[in-house]
mmCIF file of C-alpha atoms in Angstrom:
data_model
loop_
_atom_site.group_PDB
_atom_site.id
_atom_site.type_symbol
_atom_site.label_atom_id
_atom_site.label_comp_id
_atom_site.label_asym_id
_atom_site.label_seq_id
_atom_site.Cartn_x
_atom_site.Cartn_y
_atom_site.Cartn_z
ATOM 1 C CA MET C 73 102.652 146.921 125.231
ATOM 2 C CA VAL C 74 105.443 145.934 127.399
ATOM 3 C CA VAL C 75 103.429 146.065 130.637
ATOM 4 C CA LEU C 76 100.940 143.732 128.928
ATOM 5 C CA SER C 77 103.537 141.477 127.649
ATOM 6 C CA LEU C 78 105.126 141.368 131.284
ATOM 7 C CA ALA C 79 101.735 140.725 132.534
ATOM 8 C CA THR C 80 101.034 137.794 130.171
ATOM 9 C CA ILE C 81 104.560 136.103 131.059
ATOM 10 C CA LEU C 82 103.779 136.502 134.871
ATOM 11 C CA ALA C 83 100.298 135.077 134.588
ATOM 12 C CA PHE C 84 101.866 131.802 133.061
ATOM 13 C CA VAL C 85 104.537 131.775 135.579
ATOM 14 C CA PHE C 86 102.279 132.183 138.597
ATOM 15 C CA SER C 87 99.214 129.897 136.754
ATOM 16 C CA ALA C 88 96.890 132.312 136.631
ATOM 17 C CA GLY C 89 93.107 131.367 135.676
ATOM 18 C CA LEU C 90 92.477 130.307 132.126
ATOM 19 C CA THR C 91 90.328 133.271 131.656
ATOM 20 C CA THR C 92 92.891 135.667 132.832
ATOM 21 C CA LYS C 93 95.615 134.052 130.495
ATOM 22 C CA VAL C 94 93.267 134.237 127.524
ATOM 23 C CA LEU C 95 92.358 137.827 128.172
ATOM 24 C CA LEU C 96 95.900 139.013 128.571
ATOM 25 C CA ILE C 97 96.999 136.899 125.503
ATOM 26 C CA MET C 98 94.307 138.691 123.081
ATOM 27 C CA CYS C 99 95.289 142.094 124.785
ATOM 28 C CA THR C 100 98.828 141.494 124.156
ATOM 29 C CA THR C 101 98.384 140.309 120.533
ATOM 30 C CA THR C 102 96.082 143.341 119.598
ATOM 31 C CA SER C 103 98.593 145.857 121.427
ATOM 32 C CA LEU C 104 101.509 144.077 119.188
ATOM 33 C CA PHE C 105 99.324 144.534 115.890
ATOM 34 C CA VAL C 106 98.491 148.025 116.428
ATOM 35 C CA GLY C 107 102.068 148.714 117.263
ATOM 36 C CA MET C 108 103.318 147.253 114.021
ATOM 37 C CA ILE C 109 100.779 149.333 112.066
ATOM 38 C CA ILE C 110 101.918 152.382 113.513
ATOM 39 C CA LEU C 111 105.694 151.764 113.609
ATOM 40 C CA LEU C 112 105.924 150.228 110.218
ATOM 41 C CA GLY C 113 103.398 152.958 108.586
ATOM 42 C CA ASP C 114 101.542 152.786 105.257
ATOM 43 C CA LYS C 115 104.638 151.507 103.519
ATOM 44 C CA TYR C 116 104.095 148.015 105.059
ATOM 45 C CA ILE C 117 100.668 147.751 105.465
ATOM 46 C CA LYS C 118 99.987 145.110 103.135
ATOM 47 C CA TYR C 119 102.270 142.854 105.128
ATOM 48 C CA THR C 120 101.023 143.883 108.522
ATOM 49 C CA LEU C 121 97.395 143.223 107.676
ATOM 50 C CA VAL C 122 97.892 139.859 106.641
ATOM 51 C CA THR C 123 100.284 138.924 109.585
ATOM 52 C CA PRO C 124 97.309 137.937 111.996
ATOM 53 C CA SER C 125 95.873 135.431 109.287
ATOM 54 C CA ILE C 126 99.355 134.121 108.658
ATOM 55 C CA ILE C 127 100.017 133.346 112.489
ATOM 56 C CA ILE C 128 96.275 131.747 112.666
ATOM 57 C CA MET C 129 96.992 129.688 109.799
ATOM 58 C CA LEU C 130 100.322 128.517 111.117
ATOM 59 C CA ALA C 131 98.900 127.858 114.413
ATOM 60 C CA VAL C 132 96.194 125.555 113.151
ATOM 61 C CA THR C 133 98.282 123.775 110.482
ATOM 62 C CA LEU C 134 101.869 123.855 111.104
ATOM 63 C CA VAL C 135 101.768 123.162 115.045
ATOM 64 C CA PRO C 136 99.673 120.062 114.842
ATOM 65 C CA MET C 137 101.647 118.840 111.930
ATOM 66 C CA ILE C 138 104.909 118.988 113.884
ATOM 67 C CA PHE C 139 102.945 117.436 116.821
ATOM 68 C CA LEU C 140 101.785 114.567 114.557
ATOM 69 C CA LEU C 141 105.334 114.046 113.256
ATOM 70 C CA VAL C 142 106.828 114.012 116.747
ATOM 71 C CA MET C 143 104.059 111.434 117.746
ATOM 72 C CA SER C 144 104.787 109.335 114.669
ATOM 73 C CA VAL C 145 108.387 108.426 115.714
ATOM 74 C CA THR C 146 107.838 107.872 119.465
ATOM 75 C CA ASP C 147 106.149 104.835 121.396
ATOM 76 C CA VAL C 148 103.120 106.995 122.832
ATOM 77 C CA LYS C 149 99.994 105.138 124.164
ATOM 78 C CA LEU C 150 97.105 106.289 126.526
ATOM 79 C CA LEU C 151 98.952 104.717 129.481
ATOM 80 C CA ASN C 152 102.262 106.905 129.027
ATOM 81 C CA PHE C 153 100.692 109.959 127.051
ATOM 82 C CA ASN C 154 101.536 112.159 130.283
ATOM 83 C CA ARG C 155 104.878 110.521 130.842
ATOM 84 C CA THR C 156 108.040 110.105 128.766
ATOM 85 C CA TRP C 157 107.552 109.637 125.006
ATOM 86 C CA ASN C 158 110.241 106.833 124.071
ATOM 87 C CA PHE C 159 111.981 107.556 120.603
ATOM 88 C CA VAL C 160 111.213 104.687 118.197
ATOM 89 C CA GLY C 161 112.504 106.070 114.945
ATOM 90 C CA LEU C 162 110.719 104.686 111.898
ATOM 91 C CA ASP C 163 109.462 101.656 113.689
ATOM 92 C CA ASN C 164 105.916 102.880 113.573
ATOM 93 C CA TYR C 165 105.888 103.218 109.876
ATOM 94 C CA LEU C 166 107.650 99.917 109.183
ATOM 95 C CA TYR C 167 105.202 98.217 111.375
ATOM 96 C CA PHE C 168 102.372 98.635 108.750
ATOM 97 C CA PHE C 169 104.565 97.563 105.934
ATOM 98 C CA THR C 170 105.843 94.435 107.572
ATOM 99 C CA LYS C 171 103.557 93.418 110.585
ATOM 100 C CA ASP C 172 100.126 94.702 110.041
ATOM 101 C CA ARG C 173 98.240 92.134 108.210
ATOM 102 C CA LEU C 174 95.196 94.500 107.698
ATOM 103 C CA PHE C 175 97.208 97.342 105.950
ATOM 104 C CA TRP C 176 97.794 96.061 102.703
ATOM 105 C CA PRO C 177 94.295 94.644 102.066
ATOM 106 C CA THR C 178 92.902 98.184 103.542
ATOM 107 C CA LEU C 179 95.227 100.187 101.051
ATOM 108 C CA VAL C 180 94.091 98.035 97.948
ATOM 109 C CA ARG C 181 90.559 98.633 99.249
ATOM 110 C CA THR C 182 90.980 102.480 99.446
ATOM 111 C CA PHE C 183 92.657 102.440 95.934
ATOM 112 C CA GLU C 184 89.875 100.688 94.161
ATOM 113 C CA TYR C 185 87.121 102.569 96.256
ATOM 114 C CA THR C 186 88.744 105.628 95.023
ATOM 115 C CA VAL C 187 89.400 104.863 91.289
ATOM 116 C CA LEU C 188 86.262 103.127 90.743
ATOM 117 C CA ALA C 189 83.969 105.707 92.374
ATOM 118 C CA LEU C 190 85.713 108.515 90.631
ATOM 119 C CA LEU C 191 85.533 107.049 87.029
ATOM 120 C CA ILE C 192 81.831 106.294 87.702
ATOM 121 C CA GLN C 193 81.113 109.838 88.966
ATOM 122 C CA LEU C 194 83.055 111.431 85.992
ATOM 123 C CA VAL C 195 81.314 109.207 83.422
ATOM 124 C CA LEU C 196 77.845 110.007 84.961
ATOM 125 C CA GLY C 197 78.487 113.661 85.835
ATOM 126 C CA LEU C 198 79.677 114.097 82.147
ATOM 127 C CA GLY C 199 76.751 112.458 80.511
ATOM 128 C CA LEU C 200 74.275 114.504 82.759
ATOM 129 C CA ALA C 201 75.966 117.674 81.934
ATOM 130 C CA VAL C 202 75.794 116.893 78.186
ATOM 131 C CA LEU C 203 72.222 116.077 78.673
ATOM 132 C CA PHE C 204 71.352 119.261 80.657
ATOM 133 C CA GLN C 205 73.014 121.246 78.030
ATOM 134 C CA ARG C 206 69.945 120.998 75.915
ATOM 135 C CA HIS C 207 66.787 122.950 76.600
ATOM 136 C CA PHE C 208 63.812 121.107 77.625
ATOM 137 C CA VAL C 209 60.750 121.733 79.784
ATOM 138 C CA GLY C 210 61.374 121.249 83.586
ATOM 139 C CA ARG C 211 65.126 121.359 83.014
ATOM 140 C CA ASN C 212 65.787 123.921 86.057
ATOM 141 C CA LEU C 213 63.501 122.100 88.268
ATOM 142 C CA VAL C 214 65.182 118.790 87.804
ATOM 143 C CA SER C 215 68.673 120.200 88.063
ATOM 144 C CA SER C 216 67.672 121.684 91.490
ATOM 145 C CA PHE C 217 66.342 118.376 92.778
ATOM 146 C CA LEU C 218 69.831 116.897 91.467
ATOM 147 C CA ILE C 219 71.867 119.038 93.790
ATOM 148 C CA ILE C 220 70.202 118.234 96.796
ATOM 149 C CA PRO C 221 72.278 115.311 97.640
ATOM 150 C CA VAL C 222 75.419 117.584 97.541
ATOM 151 C CA MET C 223 73.940 120.116 100.058
ATOM 152 C CA THR C 224 73.041 117.260 102.509
ATOM 153 C CA CYS C 225 75.591 116.258 105.385
ATOM 154 C CA PRO C 226 77.332 112.835 104.157
ATOM 155 C CA ILE C 227 76.634 111.233 107.630
ATOM 156 C CA VAL C 228 72.956 111.928 107.102
ATOM 157 C CA ILE C 229 73.180 110.508 103.385
ATOM 158 C CA ALA C 230 74.805 107.277 104.950
ATOM 159 C CA MET C 231 72.189 106.620 107.529
ATOM 160 C CA LEU C 232 69.539 107.290 105.333
ATOM 161 C CA TRP C 233 70.980 104.573 102.649
ATOM 162 C CA LYS C 234 71.802 102.303 105.560
ATOM 163 C CA SER C 235 67.853 102.508 106.409
ATOM 164 C CA MET C 236 67.041 101.914 102.639
ATOM 165 C CA MET C 237 69.446 99.077 102.392
ATOM 166 C CA ASN C 238 68.063 97.099 105.435
ATOM 167 C CA SER C 239 67.798 93.433 104.063
ATOM 168 C CA GLU C 240 64.184 92.977 105.526
ATOM 169 C CA THR C 241 62.489 96.414 105.871
ATOM 170 C CA GLY C 242 64.719 98.526 103.550
ATOM 171 C CA VAL C 243 62.833 100.259 100.643
ATOM 172 C CA LEU C 244 65.202 98.884 98.121
ATOM 173 C CA ASN C 245 64.495 95.146 99.099
ATOM 174 C CA VAL C 246 60.872 95.730 99.256
ATOM 175 C CA LEU C 247 60.845 97.294 95.781
ATOM 176 C CA LEU C 248 62.730 94.533 94.416
ATOM 177 C CA ARG C 249 60.438 91.973 95.850
ATOM 178 C CA LYS C 250 57.395 93.779 94.545
ATOM 179 C CA LEU C 251 58.899 93.692 91.120
ATOM 180 C CA GLY C 252 59.412 89.775 91.625
ATOM 181 C CA GLY C 253 62.928 89.788 92.573
ATOM 182 C CA SER C 254 64.793 88.438 95.723
ATOM 183 C CA GLY C 255 66.195 90.851 98.268
ATOM 184 C CA ILE C 256 69.786 91.772 98.236
ATOM 185 C CA ASN C 257 72.109 91.851 101.408
ATOM 186 C CA TRP C 258 73.410 95.010 100.747
ATOM 187 C CA LEU C 259 75.361 95.783 103.998
ATOM 188 C CA THR C 260 77.313 92.245 103.878
ATOM 189 C CA ASN C 261 80.469 91.279 102.452
ATOM 190 C CA GLU C 262 78.585 88.466 100.202
ATOM 191 C CA PRO C 263 80.464 87.915 96.995
ATOM 192 C CA LEU C 264 79.249 89.149 93.545
ATOM 193 C CA VAL C 265 77.859 86.019 92.410
ATOM 194 C CA TRP C 266 78.340 87.050 88.281
ATOM 195 C CA ILE C 267 82.066 87.689 89.255
ATOM 196 C CA GLN C 268 82.567 84.719 91.472
ATOM 197 C CA ASN C 269 81.339 82.451 88.700
ATOM 198 C CA ILE C 270 83.858 83.769 86.231
ATOM 199 C CA PRO C 271 86.584 80.868 85.303
ATOM 200 C CA LEU C 272 90.054 81.098 87.001
ATOM 201 C CA VAL C 273 89.891 84.695 88.026
ATOM 202 C CA GLY C 274 86.588 84.956 89.649
ATOM 203 C CA PRO C 275 87.481 83.430 93.196
ATOM 204 C CA PHE C 276 90.644 85.598 93.017
ATOM 205 C CA LEU C 277 88.725 88.721 92.555
ATOM 206 C CA VAL C 278 86.341 87.974 95.405
ATOM 207 C CA ASN C 279 89.069 87.062 97.810
ATOM 208 C CA ASN C 280 91.639 89.794 96.942
ATOM 209 C CA ALA C 281 89.852 92.640 94.930
ATOM 210 C CA ASN C 282 86.726 93.235 97.145
ATOM 211 C CA ALA C 283 84.174 91.860 94.625
ATOM 212 C CA ASN C 284 81.744 91.901 97.334
ATOM 213 C CA ILE C 285 77.982 93.673 97.646
ATOM 214 C CA GLY C 286 79.238 95.741 100.585
ATOM 215 C CA PHE C 287 81.802 97.203 98.543
ATOM 216 C CA VAL C 288 79.265 98.078 95.917
ATOM 217 C CA SER C 289 77.212 99.523 98.632
ATOM 218 C CA MET C 290 80.072 101.958 99.555
ATOM 219 C CA ILE C 291 80.587 103.060 95.972
ATOM 220 C CA LEU C 292 76.799 103.594 95.320
ATOM 221 C CA VAL C 293 76.181 105.956 98.183
ATOM 222 C CA ASN C 294 79.142 108.094 97.599
ATOM 223 C CA THR C 295 78.323 108.109 93.923
ATOM 224 C CA TRP C 296 74.699 109.180 94.468
ATOM 225 C CA GLN C 297 75.818 112.009 96.740
ATOM 226 C CA TRP C 298 78.639 113.376 94.701
ATOM 227 C CA THR C 299 77.800 112.814 91.188
ATOM 228 C CA PRO C 300 75.663 116.179 91.138
ATOM 229 C CA PHE C 301 78.956 117.819 91.983
ATOM 230 C CA VAL C 302 80.613 116.690 89.058
ATOM 231 C CA PHE C 303 77.507 117.437 86.995
ATOM 232 C CA LEU C 304 77.341 121.030 87.980
ATOM 233 C CA MET C 305 80.913 121.576 87.548
ATOM 234 C CA VAL C 306 81.083 119.963 83.890
ATOM 235 C CA LEU C 307 77.889 121.744 83.045
ATOM 236 C CA ALA C 308 79.278 125.162 84.060
ATOM 237 C CA GLY C 309 82.514 124.414 81.931
ATOM 238 C CA ILE C 310 80.242 123.511 79.019
ATOM 239 C CA ASN C 311 78.511 126.659 79.117
ATOM 240 C CA SER C 312 81.612 128.693 79.360
ATOM 241 C CA LEU C 313 83.083 127.158 76.156
ATOM 242 C CA PRO C 314 83.326 129.418 73.058
ATOM 243 C CA LYS C 315 80.633 128.975 70.571
ATOM 244 C CA GLU C 316 82.865 129.741 67.474
ATOM 245 C CA PRO C 317 84.711 126.150 67.240
ATOM 246 C CA PHE C 318 81.078 124.523 67.308
ATOM 247 C CA GLU C 319 79.671 126.588 64.482
ATOM 248 C CA ALA C 320 82.697 126.059 62.440
ATOM 249 C CA ALA C 321 82.735 122.435 62.970
ATOM 250 C CA TYR C 322 78.907 122.220 62.008
ATOM 251 C CA VAL C 323 79.428 124.189 59.056
ATOM 252 C CA ASP C 324 82.279 121.593 58.029
ATOM 253 C CA GLY C 325 79.765 118.925 58.663
ATOM 254 C CA ALA C 326 80.925 117.385 61.891
ATOM 255 C CA ASN C 327 78.192 115.420 63.804
ATOM 256 C CA THR C 328 77.326 115.687 67.358
ATOM 257 C CA TRP C 329 79.802 112.912 68.394
ATOM 258 C CA GLN C 330 82.565 114.435 66.530
ATOM 259 C CA GLN C 331 82.182 117.686 68.044
ATOM 260 C CA PHE C 332 81.964 116.169 71.561
ATOM 261 C CA ARG C 333 84.946 113.962 70.942
ATOM 262 C CA ASN C 334 87.215 116.559 69.206
ATOM 263 C CA ILE C 335 86.057 119.938 70.596
ATOM 264 C CA THR C 336 83.916 119.608 73.963
ATOM 265 C CA LEU C 337 86.448 117.216 75.631
ATOM 266 C CA PRO C 338 89.644 118.752 74.631
ATOM 267 C CA LEU C 339 88.425 122.174 75.953
ATOM 268 C CA LEU C 340 86.916 120.735 79.157
ATOM 269 C CA LYS C 341 90.412 119.382 79.930
ATOM 270 C CA PRO C 342 91.240 122.087 82.503
ATOM 271 C CA VAL C 343 87.781 121.748 84.295
ATOM 272 C CA MET C 344 88.074 118.050 84.197
ATOM 273 C CA ASN C 345 91.445 117.979 85.986
ATOM 274 C CA VAL C 346 90.107 120.326 88.694
ATOM 275 C CA ILE C 347 87.432 117.927 89.249
ATOM 276 C CA ILE C 348 89.608 114.766 89.326
ATOM 277 C CA LEU C 349 91.917 116.327 91.799
ATOM 278 C CA MET C 350 89.025 117.544 94.039
ATOM 279 C CA ARG C 351 87.029 114.292 93.968
ATOM 280 C CA LEU C 352 90.391 112.054 94.339
ATOM 281 C CA ILE C 353 91.371 114.122 97.585
ATOM 282 C CA ASP C 354 87.810 113.792 98.853
ATOM 283 C CA LEU C 355 87.472 109.920 98.044
ATOM 284 C CA MET C 356 90.907 109.431 99.798
ATOM 285 C CA LYS C 357 89.802 110.803 102.977
ATOM 286 C CA VAL C 358 86.144 109.753 103.232
ATOM 287 C CA TYR C 359 85.325 108.286 106.630
ATOM 288 C CA ASP C 360 81.863 109.267 107.903
ATOM 289 C CA GLN C 361 79.888 107.551 105.222
ATOM 290 C CA ILE C 362 81.558 104.306 105.394
ATOM 291 C CA TYR C 363 81.796 104.108 109.274
ATOM 292 C CA ALA C 364 77.915 104.838 109.142
ATOM 293 C CA LEU C 365 77.218 102.091 106.762
ATOM 294 C CA PHE C 366 79.498 99.447 108.418
ATOM 295 C CA GLY C 367 81.207 100.588 111.479
ATOM 296 C CA ASP C 368 84.643 99.397 112.034
ATOM 297 C CA ASN C 369 84.305 96.206 109.922
ATOM 298 C CA ILE C 370 87.580 94.894 108.563
ATOM 299 C CA THR C 371 86.061 93.841 105.391
ATOM 300 C CA THR C 372 84.952 97.282 104.423
ATOM 301 C CA ARG C 373 87.682 99.329 106.171
ATOM 302 C CA THR C 374 89.597 101.993 104.536
ATOM 303 C CA LEU C 375 92.872 103.802 105.376
ATOM 304 C CA ASN C 376 91.135 106.365 107.115
ATOM 305 C CA ILE C 377 89.032 103.899 109.422
ATOM 306 C CA HIS C 378 92.029 101.981 109.952
ATOM 307 C CA ILE C 379 93.628 105.286 111.444
ATOM 308 C CA PHE C 380 90.809 105.420 113.747
ATOM 309 C CA ALA C 381 90.979 101.801 114.716
ATOM 310 C CA ILE C 382 94.774 101.921 115.322
ATOM 311 C CA GLY C 383 95.035 105.433 117.019
ATOM 312 C CA LEU C 384 91.800 105.902 118.707
ATOM 313 C CA THR C 385 90.257 102.431 119.519
ATOM 314 C CA ASN C 386 93.658 100.623 120.270
ATOM 315 C CA GLN C 387 94.776 103.827 121.812
ATOM 316 C CA ASN C 388 98.159 103.532 119.962
ATOM 317 C CA TYR C 389 98.861 107.326 119.060
ATOM 318 C CA GLY C 390 102.069 106.969 117.711
ATOM 319 C CA ARG C 391 101.257 104.207 115.046
ATOM 320 C CA GLY C 392 98.139 106.222 114.221
ATOM 321 C CA SER C 393 100.132 109.227 113.750
ATOM 322 C CA ALA C 394 102.507 107.181 111.584
ATOM 323 C CA LEU C 395 99.606 105.771 109.389
ATOM 324 C CA SER C 396 98.213 109.474 109.074
ATOM 325 C CA ILE C 397 101.667 110.539 107.774
ATOM 326 C CA ILE C 398 101.572 107.601 105.331
ATOM 327 C CA VAL C 399 97.979 108.482 103.953
ATOM 328 C CA LEU C 400 98.946 112.190 103.549
ATOM 329 C CA LEU C 401 102.163 111.001 101.590
ATOM 330 C CA PHE C 402 100.148 108.715 99.346
ATOM 331 C CA ILE C 403 97.588 111.464 98.614
ATOM 332 C CA VAL C 404 100.405 114.018 97.692
ATOM 333 C CA THR C 405 102.111 111.445 95.527
ATOM 334 C CA ILE C 406 98.903 110.554 93.500
ATOM 335 C CA THR C 407 98.141 114.272 93.089
ATOM 336 C CA LYS C 408 101.584 115.128 92.094
ATOM 337 C CA VAL C 409 101.857 112.223 89.615
ATOM 338 C CA LEU C 410 98.407 113.465 88.010
ATOM 339 C CA THR C 411 99.635 117.018 87.691
ATOM 340 C CA THR C 412 102.937 115.901 86.163
ATOM 341 C CA PHE C 413 101.190 113.418 83.600
ATOM 342 C CA ASN C 414 98.716 116.255 82.726
ATOM 343 C CA GLU C 415 101.583 118.617 82.255
ATOM 344 C CA LYS C 416 103.507 116.183 79.823
ATOM 345 C CA ILE C 417 100.443 115.453 77.805
ATOM 346 C CA ASP C 418 99.907 119.451 77.308
ATOM 347 C CA ILE C 419 103.742 119.959 76.309
ATOM 348 C CA LYS C 420 103.158 117.041 73.682
ATOM 349 C CA ARG C 421 99.997 118.517 72.212
ATOM 350 C CA VAL C 422 101.611 121.929 71.994
ATOM 351 C CA ARG C 423 104.790 120.366 70.229
ATOM 352 C CA LYS C 424 102.414 118.530 67.753
#
């Protein structure tokens, strides 16, 4: 073991080949692991067996996170990446709140996209789950077709919908024209006419609240793919509910709506909380679908695409890293707020 450790150190000191370094590191690590098992014995076997997994997890999470934090407080770009990184403190963070004219519209757009898509998917998923709770002919076949979008790569879904939304040859506009309507420019930022015509608030919503066709298309594509996921989760939750409360409510004369409102929804709360957190985090980090549909269009740009534009397109790695940290803190804060809110509701319900 000592010989292998010395050999590994010497390999790095004298700049040995990459293959030699990798082999020596693997051999040394394996020897150290076996040595720990022999020295510590069975008493600490549960700790020694998980040690490699912990080391790998730290290597792929903690080390990149530290590297990202270091970059976020330095002025590092492509030109000086291999040179000295000048420390700038919080300047990269303050830049987005004070000087970046695209940050606040992008933040609002990301928030709107997350909230609206989440609400629509929850309502549709819950409705489908209640519908498919009943037995009917072909239920299993239809539910199998419903989950196909979930099993498909998001970028493939986006490219498929981009083709379908083509203003001239897309199948959506072809069907609309055959039905006597006019085509819709799905992939543009044209305003939603029915919102624009609302007195007083209409123009404000169009200019500041993303009331345009492109934004609707973003939500439509994500909803089409991920509503079946919500449906499956809710359906599994409904099927696991106890039957006794429903039987008692039926005997007491409660109708279907009363049973759903007073029994099904409260019992589904833990499942719904998990679904909300999972979909919230996923919606906050959507990148591939939106980029495949619109590219780096500033009228449909979300925070993740803004990170790409700042960090990679503009090659300003320091500011890109700072924005990544801001988005991470934003997600953690929202998750914590939701968790705390649910806990307070549960406490009040128990006290009552």
